PDB file of C-alpha atoms in Angstrom:
ATOM      1  CA  UNK A  61       7.101 -34.210 -35.269  1.00 85.00           C
ATOM      2  CA  UNK A  62       9.628 -35.744 -37.298  1.00 89.00           C
ATOM      3  CA  UNK A  63      13.779 -35.531 -37.016  1.00 92.00           C
ATOM      4  CA  UNK A  64      14.791 -32.568 -38.899  1.00 93.00           C
ATOM      5  CA  UNK A  65      11.118 -31.244 -39.548  1.00 93.00           C
ATOM      6  CA  UNK A  66      10.978 -26.980 -39.100  1.00 95.00           C
ATOM      7  CA  UNK A  67       7.781 -25.272 -38.032  1.00 96.00           C
ATOM      8  CA  UNK A  68       7.614 -21.251 -38.100  1.00 97.00           C
ATOM      9  CA  UNK A  69       6.162 -20.022 -35.579  1.00 97.00           C
ATOM     10  CA  UNK A  70       5.692 -16.335 -34.102  1.00 97.00           C
ATOM     11  CA  UNK A  71       6.358 -15.475 -30.490  1.00 95.00           C
ATOM     12  CA  UNK A  72       3.630 -14.391 -27.898  1.00 91.00           C
ATOM     13  CA  UNK A  73       5.389 -14.180 -25.550  1.00 89.00           C
ATOM     14  CA  UNK A  74       5.753 -10.413 -24.840  1.00 90.00           C
ATOM     15  CA  UNK A  75       5.600  -7.388 -27.688  1.00 92.00           C
ATOM     16  CA  UNK A  76       8.341  -7.776 -29.803  1.00 93.00           C
ATOM     17  CA  UNK A  77       6.094 -10.929 -32.075  1.00 95.00           C
ATOM     18  CA  UNK A  78       9.769 -12.659 -33.070  1.00 96.00           C
ATOM     19  CA  UNK A  79       9.819 -14.846 -35.563  1.00 98.00           C
ATOM     20  CA  UNK A  80      10.495 -18.598 -34.567  1.00 97.00           C
ATOM     21  CA  UNK A  81      12.048 -21.565 -37.026  1.00 97.00           C
ATOM     22  CA  UNK A  82      11.637 -25.241 -34.191  1.00 97.00           C
ATOM     23  CA  UNK A  83      13.401 -28.154 -35.842  1.00 97.00           C
ATOM     24  CA  UNK A  84      13.481 -31.845 -34.411  1.00 96.00           C
ATOM     25  CA  UNK A  85      16.508 -32.555 -33.555  1.00 95.00           C
ATOM     26  CA  UNK A  86      15.752 -35.645 -31.066  1.00 94.00           C
ATOM     27  CA  UNK A  87      13.508 -38.067 -31.142  1.00 93.00           C
ATOM     28  CA  UNK A  88      12.149 -37.861 -27.174  1.00 93.00           C
ATOM     29  CA  UNK A  89      10.455 -34.684 -26.016  1.00 92.00           C
ATOM     30  CA  UNK A  90      12.827 -32.769 -23.955  1.00 94.00           C
ATOM     31  CA  UNK A  91      13.738 -29.424 -25.276  1.00 94.00           C
ATOM     32  CA  UNK A  92      16.827 -31.267 -26.046  1.00 94.00           C
ATOM     33  CA  UNK A  93      15.051 -32.577 -28.391  1.00 95.00           C
ATOM     34  CA  UNK A  94      14.986 -29.343 -30.318  1.00 96.00           C
ATOM     35  CA  UNK A  95      16.673 -26.961 -32.041  1.00 96.00           C
ATOM     36  CA  UNK A  96      14.571 -22.855 -31.692  1.00 97.00           C
ATOM     37  CA  UNK A  97      16.434 -19.974 -33.506  1.00 97.00           C
ATOM     38  CA  UNK A  98      15.124 -16.848 -33.659  1.00 97.00           C
ATOM     39  CA  UNK A  99      14.356 -16.060 -30.586  1.00 96.00           C
ATOM     40  CA  UNK A 100      16.086 -12.678 -28.818  1.00 95.00           C
ATOM     41  CA  UNK A 101      14.915 -13.500 -25.453  1.00 93.00           C
ATOM     42  CA  UNK A 102      14.513 -16.856 -22.936  1.00 94.00           C
ATOM     43  CA  UNK A 103      10.293 -16.692 -23.413  1.00 95.00           C
ATOM     44  CA  UNK A 104      10.171 -17.323 -26.628  1.00 95.00           C
ATOM     45  CA  UNK A 105      12.561 -20.305 -25.791  1.00 95.00           C
ATOM     46  CA  UNK A 106       9.880 -21.363 -23.232  1.00 94.00           C
ATOM     47  CA  UNK A 107       7.070 -20.849 -25.233  1.00 94.00           C
ATOM     48  CA  UNK A 108       8.634 -22.055 -28.521  1.00 96.00           C
ATOM     49  CA  UNK A 109       8.910 -25.781 -26.357  1.00 96.00           C
ATOM     50  CA  UNK A 110       5.699 -25.545 -25.077  1.00 93.00           C
ATOM     51  CA  UNK A 111       4.186 -25.453 -28.503  1.00 94.00           C
ATOM     52  CA  UNK A 112       5.848 -28.297 -29.269  1.00 95.00           C
ATOM     53  CA  UNK A 113       4.853 -30.640 -26.343  1.00 94.00           C
ATOM     54  CA  UNK A 114       2.476 -28.728 -25.006  1.00 92.00           C
ATOM     55  CA  UNK A 115       0.344 -26.245 -26.164  1.00 94.00           C
ATOM     56  CA  UNK A 116      -1.937 -24.017 -23.893  1.00 94.00           C
ATOM     57  CA  UNK A 117      -3.976 -21.248 -24.992  1.00 94.00           C
ATOM     58  CA  UNK A 118      -6.646 -19.735 -22.499  1.00 96.00           C
ATOM     59  CA  UNK A 119     -10.312 -19.306 -23.155  1.00 98.00           C
ATOM     60  CA  UNK A 120     -12.342 -16.711 -23.501  1.00 98.00           C
ATOM     61  CA  UNK A 121     -16.189 -17.474 -23.937  1.00 98.00           C
ATOM     62  CA  UNK A 122     -19.774 -16.259 -21.980  1.00 98.00           C
ATOM     63  CA  UNK A 123     -21.625 -17.987 -19.788  1.00 98.00           C
ATOM     64  CA  UNK A 124     -25.509 -17.910 -19.415  1.00 98.00           C
ATOM     65  CA  UNK A 125     -27.108 -15.501 -16.467  1.00 98.00           C
ATOM     66  CA  UNK A 126     -30.270 -16.148 -15.002  1.00 98.00           C
ATOM     67  CA  UNK A 127     -32.107 -13.021 -13.334  1.00 97.00           C
ATOM     68  CA  UNK A 128     -30.028 -10.373 -14.138  1.00 97.00           C
ATOM     69  CA  UNK A 129     -30.034  -7.833 -15.866  1.00 97.00           C
ATOM     70  CA  UNK A 130     -27.818  -9.397 -18.445  1.00 97.00           C
ATOM     71  CA  UNK A 131     -28.907 -12.624 -20.046  1.00 98.00           C
ATOM     72  CA  UNK A 132     -24.584 -13.159 -20.302  1.00 98.00           C
ATOM     73  CA  UNK A 133     -21.749 -12.786 -18.458  1.00 98.00           C
ATOM     74  CA  UNK A 134     -18.161 -12.690 -20.285  1.00 98.00           C
ATOM     75  CA  UNK A 135     -16.322 -15.675 -18.229  1.00 98.00           C
ATOM     76  CA  UNK A 136     -11.907 -16.603 -19.206  1.00 98.00           C
ATOM     77  CA  UNK A 137      -9.991 -19.859 -18.095  1.00 98.00           C
ATOM     78  CA  UNK A 138      -7.171 -19.509 -15.477  1.00 97.00           C
ATOM     79  CA  UNK A 139      -4.739 -20.998 -16.161  1.00 96.00           C
ATOM     80  CA  UNK A 140      -4.222 -21.651 -19.292  1.00 96.00           C
ATOM     81  CA  UNK A 141      -6.222 -25.029 -20.999  1.00 97.00           C
ATOM     82  CA  UNK A 142      -4.521 -26.979 -22.828  1.00 96.00           C
ATOM     83  CA  UNK A 143      -5.292 -26.106 -26.810  1.00 95.00           C
ATOM     84  CA  UNK A 144      -6.547 -30.434 -27.521  1.00 95.00           C
ATOM     85  CA  UNK A 145      -9.348 -29.289 -25.092  1.00 97.00           C
ATOM     86  CA  UNK A 146     -10.581 -26.353 -26.054  1.00 97.00           C
ATOM     87  CA  UNK A 147     -13.559 -27.875 -27.599  1.00 97.00           C
ATOM     88  CA  UNK A 148     -14.358 -29.997 -24.890  1.00 98.00           C
ATOM     89  CA  UNK A 149     -14.688 -26.854 -22.202  1.00 98.00           C
ATOM     90  CA  UNK A 150     -16.110 -25.008 -24.581  1.00 98.00           C
ATOM     91  CA  UNK A 151     -19.356 -28.136 -24.202  1.00 98.00           C
ATOM     92  CA  UNK A 152     -19.089 -27.968 -20.545  1.00 98.00           C
ATOM     93  CA  UNK A 153     -19.729 -23.426 -20.785  1.00 98.00           C
ATOM     94  CA  UNK A 154     -22.108 -24.262 -23.529  1.00 98.00           C
ATOM     95  CA  UNK A 155     -24.229 -25.752 -21.091  1.00 98.00           C
ATOM     96  CA  UNK A 156     -23.257 -24.304 -17.235  1.00 98.00           C
ATOM     97  CA  UNK A 157     -26.175 -21.270 -16.838  1.00 98.00           C
ATOM     98  CA  UNK A 158     -25.860 -18.777 -13.083  1.00 98.00           C
ATOM     99  CA  UNK A 159     -27.872 -17.283 -11.418  1.00 98.00           C
ATOM    100  CA  UNK A 160     -27.269 -13.516 -10.474  1.00 98.00           C
ATOM    101  CA  UNK A 161     -25.444 -12.023  -9.181  1.00 98.00           C
ATOM    102  CA  UNK A 162     -22.503 -12.710 -10.332  1.00 98.00           C
ATOM    103  CA  UNK A 163     -19.238 -10.188  -9.643  1.00 98.00           C
ATOM    104  CA  UNK A 164     -16.495 -10.122 -11.419  1.00 98.00           C
ATOM    105  CA  UNK A 165     -13.037 -12.888 -10.780  1.00 98.00           C
ATOM    106  CA  UNK A 166     -16.320 -15.333  -9.525  1.00 98.00           C
ATOM    107  CA  UNK A 167     -14.946 -19.133 -10.129  1.00 98.00           C
ATOM    108  CA  UNK A 168     -17.964 -19.886 -12.138  1.00 98.00           C
ATOM    109  CA  UNK A 169     -16.615 -23.243 -13.449  1.00 98.00           C
ATOM    110  CA  UNK A 170     -14.203 -25.065 -10.687  1.00 98.00           C
ATOM    111  CA  UNK A 171     -11.331 -26.910 -12.494  1.00 98.00           C
ATOM    112  CA  UNK A 172     -12.634 -27.801 -15.352  1.00 98.00           C
ATOM    113  CA  UNK A 173     -12.627 -30.698 -16.606  1.00 98.00           C
ATOM    114  CA  UNK A 174      -9.279 -31.910 -14.293  1.00 97.00           C
ATOM    115  CA  UNK A 175      -6.949 -29.581 -16.132  1.00 97.00           C
ATOM    116  CA  UNK A 176      -6.262 -27.289 -12.849  1.00 97.00           C
ATOM    117  CA  UNK A 177      -7.934 -23.987 -14.233  1.00 98.00           C
ATOM    118  CA  UNK A 178     -11.163 -22.479 -13.367  1.00 98.00           C
ATOM    119  CA  UNK A 179     -14.211 -20.282 -15.653  1.00 98.00           C
ATOM    120  CA  UNK A 180     -13.933 -16.862 -13.986  1.00 98.00           C
ATOM    121  CA  UNK A 181     -16.613 -14.035 -14.330  1.00 98.00           C
ATOM    122  CA  UNK A 182     -14.331 -11.157 -16.319  1.00 98.00           C
ATOM    123  CA  UNK A 183     -17.211  -8.323 -15.012  1.00 98.00           C
ATOM    124  CA  UNK A 184     -20.411  -7.447 -13.048  1.00 98.00           C
ATOM    125  CA  UNK A 185     -24.199  -9.160 -13.839  1.00 98.00           C
ATOM    126  CA  UNK A 186     -26.260  -8.056 -11.443  1.00 97.00           C
TER     127      UNK A 186
END
């Protein structure tokens, strides 16, 4: 992003969905290098800054289950993973097969690709 460039986004930090405008005003990546407008709370400021510097997302998918009542278990990352690493994480998830039983909350992949995020089962598969 160049100085003077403006980006519009919708904040997803709370249910209000504020329309944010972020303008690059400095050369670096500190909070002072961005002008953030349109937020109605501090969550919007943090969301916009994070989106401009290190966007993160919860990754949701399914993992194959061997020997269970179902062949797939829904999973999610906890916490979020860097947006730039989602496709690489999906490749790891795609190759993963776990044995039944699986319980909601079980860590199926620990620290996926060194992101600090675990891939957690969302349901029981017995």
